[in-house]
Tab-separated table of C-alpha atoms in Angstrom:
chain	number	residue	atom	x	y	z
F	1	MET	CA	-27.318	14.418	40.533
F	2	SER	CA	-30.124	15.918	40.024
F	3	THR	CA	-33.348	14.149	38.167
F	4	LEU	CA	-35.817	16.598	38.474
F	5	ALA	CA	-35.491	18.254	35.463
F	6	LEU	CA	-35.476	14.455	33.064
F	7	LYS	CA	-38.488	12.847	32.318
F	8	GLY	CA	-39.965	9.237	31.163
F	9	PRO	CA	-36.863	6.846	30.215
F	10	TYR	CA	-34.266	9.573	31.163
F	11	TRP	CA	-35.565	10.066	34.408
F	12	VAL	CA	-35.636	6.085	34.961
F	13	THR	CA	-31.871	5.626	33.087
F	14	VAL	CA	-30.083	8.412	35.128
F	15	ARG	CA	-31.986	6.844	38.358
F	16	GLN	CA	-31.047	3.257	37.480
F	17	TYR	CA	-27.270	4.230	37.026
F	18	ARG	CA	-26.960	7.485	39.714
F	19	ARG	CA	-24.188	5.923	41.733
F	20	THR	CA	-22.294	4.947	38.944
F	21	LEU	CA	-23.262	8.839	37.606
F	22	TRP	CA	-22.068	10.576	40.962
F	23	LEU	CA	-18.913	8.488	41.236
F	24	ALA	CA	-18.117	9.816	37.864
F	25	GLY	CA	-18.817	12.958	38.412
F	26	ALA	CA	-17.097	13.315	41.679
F	27	GLY	CA	-14.138	12.014	40.064
F	28	VAL	CA	-13.619	14.480	37.236
F	29	LEU	CA	-14.875	16.729	39.691
F	30	LEU	CA	-11.822	15.755	42.077
F	31	SER	CA	-9.558	15.444	39.562
F	32	LEU	CA	-10.079	19.446	38.206
F	33	VAL	CA	-9.968	21.021	41.452
F	34	GLY	CA	-6.609	18.608	42.169
F	35	MET	CA	-4.976	19.881	38.956
F	36	ALA	CA	-6.361	23.739	39.594
F	37	TRP	CA	-4.876	23.685	43.303
F	38	LEU	CA	-1.436	22.550	42.340
F	39	ARG	CA	-1.247	24.778	39.082
F	40	TYR	CA	-1.872	27.723	41.860
F	41	TRP	CA	0.447	26.623	44.235
F	42	ASP	CA	3.215	25.925	41.338
F	43	GLY	CA	2.366	29.668	40.525
F	44	ARG	CA	2.683	30.857	43.467
F	45	THR	CA	5.992	29.820	44.536
F	46	VAL	CA	7.930	30.220	41.262
F	47	GLY	CA	10.694	31.909	42.059
F	48	THR	CA	10.822	31.318	45.657
F	49	ASN	CA	10.813	27.653	47.430
F	50	GLY	CA	9.197	26.256	44.189
F	51	GLY	CA	10.965	23.005	43.861
F	52	HIS	CA	8.077	20.468	45.696
F	53	ALA	CA	4.943	22.175	44.132
F	54	HIS	CA	6.588	21.869	40.396
F	55	SER	CA	7.691	17.949	40.902
F	56	LEU	CA	3.892	17.341	42.220
F	57	LEU	CA	2.372	19.129	39.426
F	58	ARG	CA	4.563	17.247	37.113
F	59	ILE	CA	4.069	14.078	39.071
F	60	ALA	CA	0.204	14.294	38.686
F	61	VAL	CA	0.154	15.582	34.933
F	62	ASP	CA	2.339	11.867	34.514
F	63	TRP	CA	-0.431	10.407	36.304
F	64	ALA	CA	-2.964	11.522	34.597
F	65	GLU	CA	-1.326	10.578	31.265
F	66	GLY	CA	-1.389	7.118	32.494
F	67	GLY	CA	-5.385	7.642	33.256
F	68	MET	CA	-6.862	9.533	30.508
F	69	PRO	CA	-6.170	7.046	27.487
F	70	LEU	CA	-8.038	4.283	29.961
F	71	VAL	CA	-11.636	6.454	29.893
F	72	PRO	CA	-12.316	4.998	26.582
F	73	PHE	CA	-12.167	1.406	27.299
F	74	LEU	CA	-13.508	2.608	31.204
F	75	VAL	CA	-17.226	3.996	28.732
F	76	GLY	CA	-16.847	0.971	26.097
F	77	ALA	CA	-17.000	-1.740	29.126
F	78	PHE	CA	-19.625	0.028	30.806
F	79	VAL	CA	-21.771	0.358	27.677
F	80	ALA	CA	-21.491	-2.724	26.883
F	81	GLY	CA	-21.497	-4.698	30.511
F	82	PRO	CA	-23.846	-3.351	32.925
F	83	MET	CA	-26.158	-0.515	30.594
F	84	VAL	CA	-27.012	-3.211	27.740
F	85	ALA	CA	-25.633	-6.881	27.985
F	86	ARG	CA	-26.481	-7.555	31.735
F	87	GLU	CA	-30.395	-5.774	30.751
F	88	LEU	CA	-30.600	-8.701	28.079
F	89	GLU	CA	-29.109	-11.120	29.930
F	90	SER	CA	-31.152	-10.917	32.425
F	91	GLY	CA	-34.443	-10.082	30.776
F	92	THR	CA	-34.677	-6.775	32.968
F	93	TYR	CA	-35.289	-4.655	29.669
F	94	LYS	CA	-38.037	-6.072	29.314
F	95	LEU	CA	-40.232	-4.027	31.944
F	96	ALA	CA	-38.753	-0.612	29.821
F	97	LEU	CA	-40.811	-2.023	26.399
F	98	THR	CA	-44.251	-2.799	28.953
F	99	GLN	CA	-44.522	0.869	29.563
F	100	SER	CA	-44.844	1.878	25.961
F	101	VAL	CA	-41.348	2.524	24.994
F	102	SER	CA	-39.802	1.336	21.935
F	103	PRO	CA	-36.414	-0.985	21.922
F	104	ALA	CA	-34.649	1.947	19.451
F	105	ARG	CA	-36.323	4.634	22.507
F	106	TRP	CA	-35.312	2.176	25.473
F	107	LEU	CA	-31.756	2.183	23.636
F	108	GLY	CA	-31.180	5.692	22.209
F	109	THR	CA	-32.307	6.804	25.950
F	110	LYS	CA	-29.399	4.981	27.333
F	111	LEU	CA	-27.087	6.011	25.077
F	112	ALA	CA	-28.096	9.716	25.154
F	113	VAL	CA	-27.653	9.632	28.918
F	114	ALA	CA	-23.756	7.810	28.408
F	115	GLY	CA	-23.142	10.339	25.657
F	116	ALA	CA	-23.741	13.290	27.470
F	117	VAL	CA	-22.233	11.814	30.851
F	118	THR	CA	-19.229	10.782	28.446
F	119	VAL	CA	-18.399	14.244	26.664
F	120	VAL	CA	-18.676	16.419	29.561
F	121	GLY	CA	-16.974	14.323	31.860
F	122	THR	CA	-13.805	14.153	28.802
F	123	ILE	CA	-13.932	17.772	28.125
F	124	THR	CA	-13.545	18.695	32.358
F	125	LEU	CA	-10.720	16.184	32.203
F	126	ILE	CA	-9.232	17.659	29.235
F	127	GLY	CA	-9.248	21.396	30.900
F	128	ALA	CA	-8.111	19.778	33.875
F	129	TYR	CA	-4.939	17.860	32.121
F	130	ARG	CA	-4.263	21.574	30.215
F	131	LEU	CA	-4.614	23.444	32.933
F	132	GLY	CA	-1.362	21.147	34.462
F	133	TRP	CA	0.120	20.101	31.227
F	134	ALA	CA	0.744	24.019	30.217
F	135	SER	CA	3.369	24.131	33.227
F	136	VAL	CA	5.489	21.215	32.091
F	137	SER	CA	5.272	20.937	28.364
F	138	GLY	CA	8.339	20.817	26.355
F	139	THR	CA	9.928	19.186	29.505
F	140	TRP	CA	10.384	15.442	30.742
F	141	SER	CA	8.991	14.033	27.935
F	142	PHE	CA	5.584	15.907	28.043
F	143	PHE	CA	5.593	17.193	24.053
F	144	TRP	CA	2.227	17.260	21.886
F	145	TYR	CA	3.435	14.649	20.055
F	146	GLN	CA	4.183	11.800	22.732
F	147	PRO	CA	1.009	9.057	22.582
F	148	ALA	CA	-0.151	9.410	25.697
F	149	THR	CA	0.405	13.654	25.516
F	150	TYR	CA	-1.754	13.803	22.317
F	151	VAL	CA	-4.051	11.476	23.488
F	152	SER	CA	-4.751	13.466	26.924
F	153	SER	CA	-4.879	16.893	25.352
F	154	GLY	CA	-7.124	17.465	22.972
F	155	PRO	CA	-10.780	16.250	21.193
F	156	VAL	CA	-9.358	12.984	20.246
F	157	LEU	CA	-10.010	11.635	23.173
F	158	VAL	CA	-13.739	12.784	23.433
F	159	ALA	CA	-14.280	10.625	19.893
F	160	GLN	CA	-12.596	7.380	21.328
F	161	SER	CA	-14.573	7.470	24.218
F	162	LEU	CA	-17.937	8.272	22.127
F	163	PHE	CA	-16.510	5.375	19.218
F	164	ALA	CA	-16.239	3.053	22.753
F	165	LEU	CA	-19.526	4.113	23.612
F	166	ALA	CA	-21.054	3.030	19.981
F	167	LEU	CA	-19.426	0.304	19.613
F	168	GLY	CA	-20.408	-1.419	23.775
F	169	SER	CA	-23.790	-0.759	22.950
F	170	LEU	CA	-23.611	-3.103	19.213
F	171	ILE	CA	-21.343	-5.673	21.433
F	172	GLY	CA	-23.668	-5.585	24.228
F	173	GLN	CA	-26.545	-6.631	22.127
F	174	LEU	CA	-24.594	-9.156	20.109
F	175	VAL	CA	-23.131	-11.057	22.960
F	176	ARG	CA	-25.636	-10.524	25.964
F	177	ARG	CA	-23.279	-11.587	28.431
F	178	THR	CA	-21.961	-8.673	30.828
F	179	VAL	CA	-18.118	-9.885	31.330
F	180	THR	CA	-17.509	-11.594	27.833
F	181	ALA	CA	-18.770	-8.021	26.314
F	182	MET	CA	-17.026	-5.749	28.261
F	183	ALA	CA	-13.909	-8.018	27.592
F	184	LEU	CA	-14.506	-7.810	23.934
F	185	THR	CA	-15.380	-4.257	23.997
F	186	GLY	CA	-11.994	-3.649	25.712
F	187	LEU	CA	-10.183	-5.529	23.531
F	188	VAL	CA	-11.480	-4.496	19.957
F	189	THR	CA	-11.636	-0.702	20.875
F	190	ALA	CA	-7.721	-1.351	21.744
F	191	LEU	CA	-7.768	-2.831	18.350
F	192	VAL	CA	-8.871	-0.366	16.528
F	193	LEU	CA	-7.617	2.768	18.200
F	194	LEU	CA	-3.839	1.232	17.648
F	195	LEU	CA	-4.719	1.108	13.654
F	196	VAL	CA	-5.562	4.685	13.547
F	197	GLY	CA	-2.772	5.744	15.966
F	198	GLN	CA	-0.756	4.085	13.603
F	199	LEU	CA	-2.265	5.720	10.599
F	200	ARG	CA	-2.322	9.155	12.573
F	201	TRP	CA	0.957	10.726	11.337
F	202	SER	CA	0.184	10.167	7.793
F	203	LEU	CA	-3.279	12.523	7.964
F	204	MET	CA	-0.980	15.293	6.888
F	205	PRO	CA	1.656	15.920	4.654
F	206	VAL	CA	5.205	16.074	6.630
F	207	LYS	CA	7.652	19.231	6.186
F	208	THR	CA	11.122	18.444	4.704
F	209	LEU	CA	14.478	19.802	5.384
F	210	THR	CA	18.475	19.756	4.227
F	211	GLY	CA	20.901	20.652	4.900
F	212	PRO	CA	24.463	19.728	4.059
F	213	LEU	CA	26.634	17.203	4.976
F	214	THR	CA	28.348	17.267	8.676
F	215	GLU	CA	30.192	15.061	10.857
F	216	THR	CA	27.320	14.029	13.041
F	217	LEU	CA	24.538	14.379	10.513
F	218	ASP	CA	22.569	15.168	14.185
F	219	THR	CA	18.961	17.136	13.282
F	220	PRO	CA	18.189	20.505	13.364
F	221	VAL	CA	14.639	20.108	13.719
F	222	GLY	CA	13.858	21.316	17.160
F	223	ILE	CA	12.012	18.931	19.880
F	224	THR	CA	8.814	20.964	19.725
F	225	SER	CA	8.399	19.615	16.357
F	226	HIS	CA	7.600	15.465	15.495
F	227	GLY	CA	10.706	13.704	13.717
F	228	THR	CA	9.478	10.989	11.309
F	229	ASP	CA	11.678	10.282	9.510
F	230	SER	CA	15.422	11.444	7.956
F	231	GLY	CA	18.214	10.029	5.809
F	232	LEU	CA	20.606	11.042	2.888
F	233	ILE	CA	18.631	12.612	-0.627
F	234	THR	CA	20.367	12.350	-3.898
F	235	ALA	CA	20.325	15.446	-7.397
F	236	THR	CA	17.901	13.225	-8.543
F	237	GLY	CA	15.594	13.398	-5.304
F	238	GLU	CA	16.595	9.543	-4.115
F	239	ARG	CA	16.552	8.896	-0.458
F	240	LEU	CA	19.002	6.429	1.001
F	241	PRO	CA	19.741	5.665	4.778
F	242	ASP	CA	21.458	7.821	6.731
F	243	HIS	CA	24.174	5.696	7.209
F	244	ALA	CA	24.658	5.277	2.751
F	245	CYS	CA	27.904	7.079	3.261
F	246	PHE	CA	29.263	5.915	5.967
F	247	ASP	CA	29.318	2.295	5.041
F	248	ARG	CA	31.252	3.310	1.983
F	249	THR	CA	33.676	5.687	3.365
F	250	GLU	CA	32.681	5.047	7.130
F	251	GLN	CA	32.937	9.564	7.438
F	252	TRP	CA	29.385	10.686	7.878
F	253	ASP	CA	30.667	14.365	5.877
F	254	VAL	CA	32.201	12.077	2.830
F	255	CYS	CA	30.384	10.596	-0.211
F	256	PRO	CA	31.460	8.130	-2.496
F	257	ALA	CA	30.534	9.832	-6.176
F	258	ASP	CA	28.809	7.293	-7.790
F	259	LEU	CA	25.758	8.030	-4.768
F	260	ASN	CA	25.722	11.762	-6.242
F	261	VAL	CA	24.248	12.784	-2.283
F	262	THR	CA	23.612	16.385	-1.954
F	263	GLY	CA	22.510	16.015	1.525
F	264	PRO	CA	20.576	14.928	4.400
F	265	TYR	CA	17.232	15.377	4.740
F	266	TRP	CA	14.838	15.483	7.810
F	267	ASP	CA	11.168	14.363	7.849
F	268	TYR	CA	8.841	16.409	10.573
F	269	HIS	CA	5.453	17.961	11.936
F	270	PRO	CA	5.759	21.038	13.179
F	271	ALA	CA	3.696	21.840	16.004
F	272	SER	CA	1.387	23.784	13.936
F	273	HIS	CA	-0.022	20.880	12.555
F	274	TYR	CA	-1.283	19.427	16.294
F	275	TRP	CA	-4.578	20.875	15.896
F	276	PRO	CA	-5.158	20.058	12.837
F	277	ILE	CA	-4.382	16.148	13.002
F	278	GLN	CA	-6.710	16.507	15.775
F	279	LEU	CA	-9.748	17.289	14.249
F	280	ILE	CA	-8.908	15.042	11.390
F	281	GLU	CA	-8.413	12.177	13.874
F	282	SER	CA	-11.130	12.838	15.421
F	283	GLY	CA	-13.301	12.795	12.418
F	284	ILE	CA	-12.284	9.321	11.101
F	285	VAL	CA	-12.675	8.428	14.886
F	286	LEU	CA	-16.092	9.669	15.413
F	287	ALA	CA	-17.380	7.958	11.627
F	288	LEU	CA	-16.804	5.106	12.950
F	289	ALA	CA	-18.359	5.820	16.086
F	290	ALA	CA	-21.604	6.550	13.401
F	291	LEU	CA	-21.025	3.163	11.750
F	292	ALA	CA	-21.457	1.346	15.091
F	293	LEU	CA	-23.837	3.325	16.423
F	294	TYR	CA	-25.814	2.370	13.306
F	295	ALA	CA	-25.226	-1.070	13.252
F	296	ALA	CA	-25.973	-1.291	16.958
F	297	PHE	CA	-29.637	-0.214	15.815
F	298	ARG	CA	-29.857	-2.561	12.869
F	299	VAL	CA	-29.634	-5.192	15.630
F	300	LEU	CA	-31.595	-3.980	17.787
F	301	ARG	CA	-33.945	-3.781	14.958
F	302	ALA	CA	-33.767	-7.752	14.022
F	303	ARG	CA	-34.006	-8.742	17.206
F	304	HIS	CA	-37.038	-6.877	18.352
F	305	ALA	CA	-38.834	-6.086	15.468
């Protein structure tokens, strides 16, 4: 990575972590080239003997789904540990402060470099994933609403990575112990992202589909939609469990008159909800990142006035 165009603390930061930056860049580039080659091979062998190519592509996408959600944790751990806590623990940050660099600029420079690399790298990884996912989506559980697919394919992953970066800068200052800061950042990041993920499907109103009683009550919602709830609905709009009639009559399509059931219902998110939910969730996570970043600079100002 060239540092010729960088000056001052930016040059120092890139120079200081050049090996890590080179390693991260090589990994991202290798992922992009590998997925592009598999996609090209799969396209060339369609209709001939493309079984091996398509299988390898599916495996690559499956591995990507397993690794990409870990990107925020890697970013947060690196910022909290080697980039912030280790320098505070060892006292090497004092050298930068003797070079007419304020504490705010010292931290801001590190976060700016880490943020730029994180955004570019994460967007590239998302592009590589979507390149392969386009050929296997809707099959083998690669549906847009699957947790790993959802995170790996959209801007939510970028927002999560920036949140982990901001949180790491805060925890690194509070803990000032490299390993402890890395572990704590990973734990807090996981808890926050888990909580936001639990709220994901309530960020937009669901669509509701109703129908007549049948012997099986199979859902008519297609596999491209994400079903969130189902049951029976009465004439007054009250919702009952889907087994309410069966418990009384032992038949799925026969209901007691006193229940006044008009038919089953299904709540779901269609595929068109993918981007609105992605953008809303990304906004929430970025707002949390801004709060963590603000707190990080407040702590820095309080300790190094």
